[in-house]
Coordinates of C-alpha atoms in Angstrom, one line a residue:
Chain A
M1 CA 10.2 37.1 -42.5
H2 CA 11.5 40.7 -42.8
I3 CA 8.4 41.6 -40.7
W4 CA 9.9 39.5 -37.7
F5 CA 13.3 41.3 -38.0
S6 CA 11.6 44.7 -38.0
V7 CA 9.5 44.0 -34.7
T8 CA 11.1 44.9 -31.5
A9 CA 12.6 42.3 -29.2
S10 CA 10.1 42.7 -26.4
S11 CA 7.2 42.0 -28.7
K12 CA 9.0 38.9 -30.3
L13 CA 9.1 37.8 -26.6
L14 CA 5.5 38.3 -26.0
V15 CA 4.7 36.4 -29.2
I16 CA 7.0 33.4 -28.2
L17 CA 5.5 33.4 -24.6
G18 CA 2.0 33.4 -26.1
F19 CA 2.7 30.5 -28.4
I20 CA 4.1 28.5 -25.5
F21 CA 1.2 29.3 -23.2
S22 CA -1.3 28.1 -25.8
N23 CA 0.6 25.0 -26.6
S24 CA 0.6 24.1 -22.7
R25 CA -3.3 24.8 -22.6
L26 CA -3.6 22.6 -25.6
K27 CA -1.8 19.8 -23.7
L28 CA -3.9 20.1 -20.7
L29 CA -7.1 20.2 -22.7
Q30 CA -6.1 17.0 -24.6
R31 CA -5.2 15.3 -21.3
T32 CA -8.4 16.2 -19.7
E33 CA -10.2 15.3 -23.0
K34 CA -8.7 11.9 -22.8
Q35 CA -9.7 11.3 -19.2
N36 CA -13.2 12.4 -19.9
E37 CA -13.4 10.0 -22.9
E38 CA -12.3 7.2 -20.7
E39 CA -14.8 8.0 -18.0
K40 CA -17.8 7.9 -20.4
G41 CA -16.9 4.5 -21.8
K42 CA -19.9 3.1 -23.7
N43 CA -22.1 6.0 -23.2
K44 CA -22.9 6.6 -27.0
V45 CA -25.6 9.2 -26.4
T46 CA -23.3 11.7 -24.8
E47 CA -20.9 11.2 -27.5
Q48 CA -23.4 11.7 -30.4
N49 CA -24.9 14.9 -28.7
C50 CA -21.6 16.5 -27.9
L51 CA -19.5 15.5 -30.7
R52 CA -20.8 18.6 -32.5
S53 CA -19.7 20.7 -29.6
K54 CA -16.3 19.0 -29.4
Q55 CA -15.7 19.5 -33.2
M56 CA -16.6 23.2 -32.9
S57 CA -14.1 23.8 -30.0
R58 CA -11.3 21.5 -31.6
R59 CA -11.5 23.6 -34.9
G60 CA -10.1 26.5 -33.1
F61 CA -6.9 24.8 -32.2
S62 CA -6.6 22.6 -35.2
S63 CA -3.8 24.7 -36.8
T64 CA -1.6 24.3 -33.6
C65 CA -2.7 20.7 -32.9
K66 CA 0.7 18.7 -32.2
L67 CA 0.4 15.6 -30.0
Q68 CA 3.5 15.2 -27.6
G69 CA 4.4 12.3 -25.5
S70 CA 2.6 12.0 -22.2
H71 CA 5.8 10.8 -20.3
G72 CA 7.9 13.7 -21.2
E73 CA 10.2 14.2 -24.0
L74 CA 13.2 11.8 -24.3
S75 CA 15.6 12.6 -27.1
S76 CA 16.7 9.7 -29.1
A77 CA 20.2 10.5 -28.5
D78 CA 20.7 9.0 -25.1
S79 CA 17.8 6.7 -24.6
V80 CA 17.7 3.0 -25.3
T81 CA 14.8 0.4 -25.7
V82 CA 14.2 -2.1 -22.8
H83 CA 11.8 -5.1 -22.8
F84 CA 10.5 -6.5 -19.6
I85 CA 8.8 -9.9 -19.6
N86 CA 6.4 -9.8 -16.7
R87 CA 5.4 -12.8 -14.6
D88 CA 2.4 -13.6 -16.5
G89 CA 4.4 -13.5 -19.8
E90 CA 3.4 -10.1 -21.0
R91 CA 6.0 -8.2 -22.7
L92 CA 6.4 -4.5 -21.6
T93 CA 8.5 -2.3 -23.9
T94 CA 9.7 1.1 -22.7
M95 CA 12.4 3.7 -23.2
A96 CA 15.2 4.2 -20.8
K97 CA 17.7 7.0 -20.3
E98 CA 21.4 6.1 -20.1
G99 CA 22.5 6.0 -16.5
E100 CA 19.2 5.0 -15.1
S101 CA 19.0 1.9 -12.9
L102 CA 16.5 -0.7 -14.1
L103 CA 14.4 -0.2 -11.1
E104 CA 14.2 3.5 -11.7
V105 CA 13.0 2.7 -15.4
V106 CA 10.1 0.5 -13.9
V107 CA 9.1 2.9 -11.3
N108 CA 9.3 6.1 -13.6
Q109 CA 7.7 4.5 -16.5
N110 CA 5.0 3.2 -14.3
L111 CA 5.3 -0.3 -15.6
A112 CA 2.6 -2.8 -14.3
I113 CA 5.2 -4.8 -12.2
D114 CA 4.0 -4.8 -8.8
G115 CA 6.0 -5.4 -5.6
F116 CA 9.0 -4.3 -7.3
G117 CA 11.8 -2.2 -5.5
A118 CA 10.3 -2.3 -1.9
C119 CA 13.4 -1.0 -0.3
E120 CA 13.9 1.8 -2.9
G121 CA 17.2 0.6 -4.2
T122 CA 19.2 0.5 -0.8
L123 CA 20.3 -3.3 -1.0
A124 CA 17.9 -4.3 1.6
C125 CA 15.6 -6.8 -0.3
S126 CA 15.4 -8.7 -3.3
T127 CA 12.1 -7.7 -4.9
C128 CA 13.9 -6.1 -8.0
H129 CA 15.3 -9.5 -9.0
L130 CA 15.8 -9.8 -12.7
I131 CA 16.9 -12.5 -14.9
F132 CA 19.2 -11.4 -17.9
E133 CA 20.0 -13.3 -21.2
K134 CA 23.4 -14.9 -21.1
D135 CA 25.4 -12.5 -23.3
A136 CA 23.6 -9.4 -21.8
F137 CA 24.6 -10.7 -18.4
Q138 CA 28.3 -10.9 -19.2
K139 CA 28.5 -7.4 -20.3
L140 CA 27.1 -6.1 -17.0
D141 CA 29.4 -4.5 -14.4
A142 CA 30.8 -6.9 -11.7
I143 CA 28.5 -7.7 -8.9
S144 CA 29.4 -6.2 -5.4
D145 CA 29.3 -8.4 -2.1
E146 CA 26.4 -6.7 -0.8
E147 CA 24.1 -7.3 -3.8
M148 CA 25.2 -11.1 -3.8
D149 CA 24.2 -11.3 -0.1
M150 CA 20.7 -9.9 -1.1
L151 CA 20.4 -11.8 -4.3
D152 CA 21.0 -15.2 -2.4
L153 CA 17.7 -14.5 -0.6
A154 CA 15.8 -14.2 -3.9
Y155 CA 13.4 -16.8 -5.0
G156 CA 14.0 -18.5 -8.2
L157 CA 17.7 -17.5 -8.6
T158 CA 19.6 -18.4 -11.9
E159 CA 23.1 -18.0 -13.1
T160 CA 22.1 -14.9 -14.9
S161 CA 20.3 -13.1 -12.1
R162 CA 20.9 -9.6 -10.9
L163 CA 19.1 -7.0 -9.0
G164 CA 17.5 -4.3 -11.0
C165 CA 18.6 -1.5 -8.8
Q166 CA 22.3 -2.0 -9.2
V167 CA 22.2 -2.4 -13.0
R168 CA 22.6 0.8 -14.8
I169 CA 21.5 1.4 -18.4
K170 CA 24.2 1.7 -20.8
K171 CA 24.2 2.6 -24.7
L172 CA 25.2 -1.0 -25.6
M173 CA 22.1 -2.2 -23.8
D174 CA 19.7 -1.2 -26.5
G175 CA 17.0 -3.8 -27.1
L176 CA 17.9 -5.4 -23.7
T177 CA 15.3 -8.1 -22.7
V178 CA 15.0 -9.0 -18.9
Q179 CA 12.5 -11.6 -17.3
V180 CA 10.8 -10.7 -14.0
P181 CA 11.1 -13.9 -12.0
V182 CA 7.8 -15.9 -11.3
E183 CA 6.4 -15.9 -7.8
V184 CA 6.0 -18.9 -5.8
S185 CA 3.0 -20.7 -7.0
D186 CA 0.5 -22.8 -5.1
I187 CA 1.8 -26.1 -6.6
R188 CA 5.1 -25.5 -5.1
S189 CA 4.0 -23.8 -1.9
Q190 CA 4.1 -27.1 0.0
L191 CA 7.8 -27.7 -1.0
E192 CA 8.5 -23.9 0.1
V193 CA 6.9 -24.2 3.4
G194 CA 8.9 -27.5 4.0
K195 CA 12.2 -25.8 3.0
Q196 CA 11.5 -22.9 5.2
S197 CA 10.8 -24.8 8.3
K198 CA 14.5 -26.4 7.8
Q199 CA 16.2 -23.0 7.7
Chain B
T1 CA -9.9 27.0 -19.6
Q2 CA -13.4 28.6 -20.0
T3 CA -14.3 26.4 -23.0
W4 CA -12.9 23.2 -21.2
F5 CA -15.0 23.8 -18.0
G6 CA -17.9 25.0 -20.2
R7 CA -17.9 21.8 -22.4
D8 CA -17.9 19.6 -19.4
L9 CA -20.9 21.1 -18.0
R10 CA -22.7 20.8 -21.1
E11 CA -21.9 17.1 -21.3
V12 CA -23.3 16.5 -17.9
C13 CA -26.4 18.4 -18.7
C14 CA -26.7 16.6 -22.1
R15 CA -26.6 13.2 -20.2
V16 CA -29.2 14.3 -17.6
S17 CA -31.5 15.9 -20.1
E18 CA -31.2 13.0 -22.4
S19 CA -32.4 10.6 -19.7
H20 CA -35.1 12.9 -18.9
V21 CA -36.2 13.4 -22.5
C22 CA -36.3 9.7 -23.0
N23 CA -38.8 9.5 -20.1
Q24 CA -40.9 12.2 -21.1
Y25 CA -41.2 11.9 -24.7
G26 CA -40.5 8.2 -25.3
T27 CA -37.8 9.0 -27.9
S28 CA -35.8 5.9 -28.6
S29 CA -32.2 6.3 -28.5
S30 CA -29.5 3.7 -29.3
L31 CA -28.8 2.9 -25.6
P32 CA -29.0 -0.6 -24.3
E33 CA -31.6 -1.3 -21.8
E34 CA -29.2 -1.8 -18.9
T35 CA -27.6 1.6 -19.4
K36 CA -30.9 3.2 -19.7
K37 CA -31.9 1.8 -16.3
I38 CA -28.7 2.9 -14.8
L39 CA -29.3 6.5 -16.1
Q40 CA -32.8 6.4 -14.7
N41 CA -32.0 5.0 -11.2
G42 CA -28.4 6.4 -10.8
P43 CA -27.4 9.8 -9.3
D44 CA -28.9 12.9 -10.9
L45 CA -27.3 16.2 -11.3
E46 CA -29.3 17.4 -8.1
D47 CA -27.6 14.7 -6.2
F48 CA -24.1 15.9 -7.2
V49 CA -25.0 19.5 -6.5
S50 CA -26.3 18.7 -3.1
G51 CA -23.4 16.6 -2.3
D52 CA -25.6 13.7 -0.8
L53 CA -24.8 10.5 -2.6
A54 CA -26.1 7.1 -1.3
D55 CA -24.0 5.6 1.4
K56 CA -23.1 2.4 -0.3
S57 CA -21.4 0.6 2.6
V58 CA -23.1 -2.8 2.1
W59 CA -21.7 -5.1 -0.5
A60 CA -24.9 -5.8 -2.0
E61 CA -25.2 -2.0 -3.0
Y62 CA -21.6 -1.5 -4.1
K63 CA -21.5 -2.3 -7.8
G64 CA -17.7 -2.1 -8.3
N65 CA -15.2 -4.8 -8.9
L66 CA -13.7 -6.4 -5.8
K67 CA -11.5 -9.1 -7.2
R68 CA -8.7 -8.2 -9.2
Q69 CA -8.5 -9.0 -12.9
K70 CA -5.3 -9.3 -14.9
G71 CA -3.8 -5.9 -15.6
E72 CA -6.4 -3.7 -13.7
R73 CA -6.0 -1.9 -10.4
L74 CA -9.1 -2.2 -8.1
R75 CA -10.9 1.1 -6.9
L76 CA -11.1 1.7 -3.4
P77 CA -14.7 0.5 -2.2
P78 CA -16.7 2.9 0.1
W79 CA -16.3 1.2 3.3
L80 CA -12.5 1.9 3.1
K81 CA -12.8 5.6 2.7
T82 CA -11.6 7.6 5.6
E83 CA -11.6 11.3 6.7
I84 CA -8.5 13.5 6.2
P85 CA -6.7 13.8 9.4
M86 CA -6.8 17.2 10.9
G87 CA -7.7 19.0 14.4
K88 CA -6.4 20.1 17.6
N89 CA -5.5 16.7 19.1
Y90 CA -3.8 15.6 16.0
N91 CA -1.5 18.5 15.8
K92 CA -0.8 18.5 19.4
L93 CA 0.2 14.7 19.2
K94 CA 2.2 15.5 16.2
N95 CA 4.1 18.3 17.9
T96 CA 4.9 16.1 21.0
L97 CA 6.3 13.4 18.9
R98 CA 8.6 15.7 16.9
S99 CA 9.8 17.5 19.9
L100 CA 10.9 14.3 21.5
N101 CA 12.3 12.9 18.2
L102 CA 9.8 9.8 18.2
H103 CA 8.4 7.9 15.3
T104 CA 5.0 6.3 14.8
V105 CA 4.0 3.5 12.7
C106 CA 0.9 5.4 12.0
E107 CA 2.7 7.7 9.8
E108 CA 5.5 5.8 8.4
A109 CA 3.3 2.8 7.4
R110 CA 0.3 5.3 6.2
C111 CA -2.3 3.9 8.4
P112 CA -5.9 4.8 7.2
N113 CA -7.1 5.0 10.9
I114 CA -4.5 7.9 11.8
G115 CA -7.2 10.6 11.9
E116 CA -9.5 8.6 14.2
C117 CA -6.8 7.4 16.7
W118 CA -4.9 10.6 17.0
G119 CA -8.1 12.7 16.9
G120 CA -9.2 10.9 20.1
G121 CA -12.7 12.3 20.5
E122 CA -15.3 12.5 23.3
Y123 CA -15.0 9.0 24.5
A124 CA -11.6 7.9 23.3
T125 CA -8.2 9.5 24.4
A126 CA -5.9 10.1 21.5
T127 CA -3.4 7.5 21.2
A128 CA -0.5 6.5 18.9
T129 CA 1.7 3.4 18.4
I130 CA 5.1 4.5 18.8
M131 CA 7.8 2.9 16.7
L132 CA 11.0 2.4 18.4
M133 CA 14.4 2.2 17.0
G134 CA 14.0 4.7 14.4
D135 CA 12.0 5.0 11.1
T136 CA 14.2 3.0 8.9
C137 CA 14.0 -0.9 8.7
T138 CA 16.6 -3.3 7.4
R139 CA 14.3 -5.4 5.6
G140 CA 12.1 -4.6 2.4
C141 CA 8.6 -6.2 2.7
R142 CA 6.3 -5.8 -0.3
F143 CA 3.6 -4.6 1.7
C144 CA 5.0 -2.1 4.1
S145 CA 5.9 1.4 3.1
V146 CA 8.4 2.0 6.2
K147 CA 11.7 3.3 4.9
T148 CA 14.4 0.8 4.4
A149 CA 18.2 0.9 4.4
K150 CA 21.1 -1.5 4.6
N151 CA 22.7 0.5 7.5
P152 CA 20.1 2.7 9.3
P153 CA 21.3 5.4 11.6
P154 CA 22.4 4.3 15.1
L155 CA 19.8 4.0 18.1
D156 CA 18.9 7.0 20.0
P157 CA 19.9 6.2 23.7
E158 CA 17.4 8.8 24.9
E159 CA 14.5 6.9 23.1
P160 CA 13.3 4.6 26.0
Y161 CA 13.4 7.6 28.3
N162 CA 11.4 10.0 25.8
T163 CA 8.9 7.3 25.0
A164 CA 8.1 6.8 28.6
K165 CA 7.8 10.5 29.2
A166 CA 5.5 11.0 25.9
I167 CA 3.2 8.2 27.0
A168 CA 2.9 9.3 30.6
E169 CA 1.9 12.7 29.2
W170 CA -0.9 11.4 27.2
G171 CA -2.3 9.6 30.1
L172 CA -3.3 6.4 28.4
D173 CA -4.2 3.2 30.2
Y174 CA -3.3 0.9 27.2
V175 CA -0.4 1.6 24.9
V176 CA 1.1 -0.4 21.9
L177 CA 4.7 -0.2 21.2
T178 CA 6.3 -1.5 17.9
S179 CA 9.7 -1.3 16.1
V180 CA 11.3 -1.7 12.9
D181 CA 13.6 -4.7 12.2
R182 CA 17.2 -4.0 13.0
D183 CA 19.2 -6.9 11.6
D184 CA 22.2 -4.7 11.8
M185 CA 22.2 -4.9 15.6
P186 CA 23.6 -8.2 17.2
D187 CA 20.5 -8.6 19.3
G188 CA 18.2 -7.2 17.0
G189 CA 17.5 -4.3 19.4
A190 CA 15.8 -6.4 22.0
E191 CA 17.8 -4.7 24.9
H192 CA 16.5 -1.4 23.7
F193 CA 13.0 -2.6 23.4
A194 CA 13.0 -4.1 26.9
K195 CA 14.5 -1.0 28.4
T196 CA 11.5 1.2 27.0
V197 CA 9.0 -1.3 28.6
S198 CA 10.6 -1.2 31.9
H199 CA 10.7 2.6 31.9
L200 CA 7.2 2.8 31.1
K201 CA 6.2 0.4 33.8
E202 CA 8.2 2.3 36.4
R203 CA 6.5 5.5 35.7
N204 CA 3.2 4.1 35.7
S205 CA 2.8 0.4 36.8
K206 CA -1.2 0.4 36.0
I207 CA -0.6 0.9 32.4
V208 CA -1.3 -2.0 30.2
V209 CA 1.7 -2.6 27.6
E210 CA 1.6 -4.4 24.3
C211 CA 4.7 -4.9 22.3
L212 CA 4.5 -5.6 18.6
T213 CA 8.0 -7.1 18.0
P214 CA 10.0 -8.2 15.0
D215 CA 11.2 -11.8 14.7
F216 CA 14.8 -11.0 15.8
R217 CA 15.9 -13.4 13.0
G218 CA 14.6 -16.4 15.2
D219 CA 17.1 -15.4 18.1
L220 CA 14.9 -16.8 21.0
K221 CA 17.3 -15.2 23.5
A222 CA 16.2 -11.9 22.3
V223 CA 12.5 -12.9 22.4
E224 CA 13.0 -13.9 26.0
K225 CA 14.7 -10.5 26.9
V226 CA 11.5 -8.7 25.5
A227 CA 9.0 -11.2 27.1
L228 CA 10.5 -10.9 30.4
S229 CA 10.6 -7.0 30.5
G230 CA 7.2 -6.7 32.2
L231 CA 5.0 -6.3 29.1
D232 CA 1.3 -7.6 29.3
V233 CA 0.7 -8.6 25.6
Y234 CA 3.4 -9.9 23.2
A235 CA 2.4 -9.5 19.7
H236 CA 4.3 -10.5 16.5
N237 CA 2.5 -10.6 13.2
V238 CA 2.5 -13.5 10.7
E239 CA 0.9 -11.2 8.2
T240 CA -0.3 -13.8 5.8
V241 CA -1.0 -17.5 5.0
P242 CA 2.0 -19.8 4.9
E243 CA 1.7 -20.0 1.0
L244 CA 2.1 -16.4 0.4
Q245 CA 4.8 -15.8 3.0
R246 CA 7.5 -15.8 0.4
K247 CA 5.7 -13.3 -1.8
V248 CA 4.7 -11.0 0.8
R249 CA 7.3 -10.8 3.4
D250 CA 11.0 -10.4 3.2
P251 CA 12.8 -13.7 2.7
R252 CA 14.3 -13.6 6.0
A253 CA 10.8 -13.9 7.6
N254 CA 8.8 -17.0 7.5
F255 CA 5.6 -18.6 9.1
E256 CA 7.4 -21.2 11.3
Q257 CA 10.0 -18.6 12.7
S258 CA 7.1 -16.2 13.6
V259 CA 5.1 -19.0 15.2
R260 CA 8.2 -20.1 17.3
V261 CA 8.6 -16.6 18.5
L262 CA 5.1 -16.5 19.8
Q263 CA 5.3 -19.8 21.5
H264 CA 8.7 -19.0 23.0
A265 CA 7.2 -15.8 24.5
K266 CA 4.7 -17.7 26.4
E267 CA 7.0 -20.3 27.5
V268 CA 9.4 -18.0 29.2
Q269 CA 6.4 -15.8 30.6
P270 CA 3.3 -17.8 31.0
R271 CA 1.4 -14.7 32.3
V272 CA 1.8 -12.8 28.9
I273 CA -1.0 -12.9 26.3
S274 CA 0.2 -13.6 22.7
K275 CA -1.3 -11.9 19.6
T276 CA -0.9 -11.9 15.9
S277 CA -2.3 -10.4 12.9
L278 CA -3.2 -11.3 9.3
M279 CA -3.8 -9.2 6.2
L280 CA -6.4 -10.3 3.7
G281 CA -6.7 -9.4 0.1
L282 CA -3.2 -10.6 -1.0
G283 CA -4.6 -13.4 -3.1
E284 CA -5.1 -16.1 -0.4
T285 CA -8.1 -18.4 -0.6
H286 CA -10.8 -19.2 2.0
E287 CA -9.3 -22.5 2.8
Q288 CA -5.8 -21.2 3.4
V289 CA -7.2 -18.4 6.0
L290 CA -9.1 -21.1 7.5
S291 CA -6.2 -23.5 8.0
T292 CA -3.9 -20.6 9.0
M293 CA -6.2 -19.7 11.7
K294 CA -6.4 -23.3 12.9
L295 CA -2.7 -23.5 13.0
L296 CA -2.1 -20.3 15.0
R297 CA -4.8 -21.5 17.7
E298 CA -3.0 -24.9 17.8
A299 CA 0.3 -23.0 18.5
G300 CA -1.3 -21.3 21.4
V301 CA -1.7 -17.8 20.3
D302 CA -4.5 -16.0 22.2
C303 CA -5.6 -13.2 20.1
L304 CA -6.0 -12.5 16.3
T305 CA -6.7 -9.5 14.3
L306 CA -7.8 -9.6 10.6
G307 CA -7.6 -6.6 8.4
Q308 CA -7.7 -5.5 4.7
Y309 CA -4.3 -5.0 2.8
M310 CA -4.1 -1.6 1.3
Q311 CA -1.4 -0.7 -1.2
P312 CA 0.6 2.0 0.3
T313 CA 2.8 3.1 -2.7
K314 CA 2.8 2.0 -6.3
R315 CA 6.1 0.2 -5.5
H316 CA 4.3 -2.3 -3.4
L317 CA 1.9 -5.2 -4.0
K318 CA -1.3 -4.5 -5.6
V319 CA -4.4 -5.4 -3.8
E320 CA -5.9 -8.9 -5.2
E321 CA -9.2 -8.5 -3.5
Y322 CA -11.2 -6.2 -1.3
V323 CA -12.9 -8.4 1.2
T324 CA -16.2 -7.4 2.2
P325 CA -17.2 -6.3 5.7
E326 CA -19.7 -9.3 5.9
K327 CA -16.8 -11.8 5.2
F328 CA -14.8 -10.1 7.9
K329 CA -17.7 -10.5 10.4
Y330 CA -17.8 -14.1 9.1
W331 CA -14.1 -14.5 10.0
E332 CA -14.6 -13.0 13.4
K333 CA -17.1 -15.7 14.1
V334 CA -14.7 -18.5 13.1
G335 CA -12.2 -17.0 15.3
N336 CA -14.4 -16.9 18.4
D337 CA -15.4 -20.5 17.6
L338 CA -12.0 -21.6 17.4
G339 CA -11.3 -20.4 20.9
F340 CA -9.3 -17.1 20.5
H341 CA -9.5 -14.8 23.4
Y342 CA -10.7 -12.2 21.0
T343 CA -10.9 -11.9 17.2
A344 CA -10.7 -8.3 16.0
S345 CA -11.9 -8.4 12.4
G346 CA -12.8 -5.7 9.9
P347 CA -11.6 -3.9 6.9
L348 CA -9.8 -1.1 8.8
V349 CA -8.8 -3.1 11.7
R350 CA -5.0 -3.2 12.4
S351 CA -2.8 -4.9 14.9
S352 CA -3.1 -1.9 17.2
Y353 CA -6.4 -0.4 16.2
K354 CA -8.6 -0.1 19.4
A355 CA -6.4 -2.7 20.8
G356 CA -7.1 -1.3 24.3
E357 CA -10.6 -1.4 24.0
F358 CA -10.9 -4.9 22.6
F359 CA -8.5 -6.2 25.3
L360 CA -10.0 -4.5 28.2
K361 CA -13.6 -5.3 27.0
N362 CA -12.8 -8.9 26.8
L363 CA -10.9 -9.1 30.1
V364 CA -14.0 -7.5 31.8
E365 CA -16.3 -10.1 30.3
K366 CA -14.1 -13.0 31.0
R367 CA -13.9 -11.9 34.7
K368 CA -17.5 -11.7 34.7
T369 CA -18.0 -15.2 33.5
K370 CA -15.3 -16.6 36.1
V371 CA -17.2 -15.0 38.9
I372 CA -20.5 -16.8 37.7

């Protein structure tokens, strides 16, 4: 440790920069490695032949090998867990920052909910319609008139429905579970067509 | 970075050399028979280096997945790949539009044909579909990437004049005008639309004008205003089959309303030709498309275009199926058999794609048969 103190400030800076640089190169390498592995898929021959070469190049970085999250770092202090139950019943769990709207969470975390947030959160559509649990719904902020107008047009409206672009994450929402409403299914399509013609 | 690149190249060489080694020395590897065949018949390193890979534009040769399975995102098939737009004509058009503060649906909705239409070429004049009433819509449909806002900026009163001026400059004989939905205006923007058409006809009475209008929330008076403004083709897109309307379009739009708009336009102006468009690949079935086409023909719609839906951004609907060019040809035949004036059908066909060519070609042919 005493060596560190005796070295000049500028050389300390160089050492730190070098460390950061090698770390970022490692991240890039790991990401491209992952991509390459996905592309090859079931081609065992390539893997067998090149495993040796991979191991050799990996050895050089093994001492500084630290895997970091691919979605950027979220400090656990101000992020909460949110669960989305997709239309097909699949449960998607993700981390969300305090103050983000639920629409932003879906878009930023690249969740597999398609056709969500078509108007980019400007209260001009109802594609970010989400159904909350009763107790979670009551803790949400009051709904505005404009949101209510758009929500009325949504399909499958319930008493605990809100638009995701207007609901902001708060600390007390940790573990929140929301349901993405099911689309019009073919069985009900006849009724829908009938309803629409009466409008 | 050097080791990373070097390793990649080594792996490609490994794969290539392995397949060759297999052939030459008959060494057995742990590969299944199928993969061995793919390695033998597939592209070689020489193909990649020369840049000349097989043109897999026919369905039979394309081996990728065309129907979306749960959780996956389909890859773009080769017949939908287009060139990056650039060139003299493209830039000239862009500058004209920006200087006159005009918007085009080509840019806002990310049309894949933008390079082709704007570039013009030897035999075609450069053309663009101008989008009136701004670039911001009041509805958010799940297939469209045009910007949306609750209260878009007010209309530009100079727009009808500027549009007519730009189009006169381009010297076109067929032009398509379209617009965004403006539910915040009392007449939905019909007056503005009609004014643009009349300005255009004033400047050049020979030009054939097609208007791709919104549904004006079903306000038939507004439809009448536009239909009587002097246009030749009245277009309004139903977008998809009735069963998927709720899922794909904004809830304020529906199939019956759209068909009523098209019927009313013909009622008030019998000379006008009505036209509509369908997007395929959103999850509709063969029977649904067939019955929709029949419904449209019964409602008196004259022209139909069918195109492939392509997901514009990640916030929009995923493509459920990439319909093959052969299937599009089949729908074209069905449309012609049903009695549409013309059916433009193809993966990259859009409502205003080569609209002039299809229309004029058809008109000439019809005139010929009448003479006979």
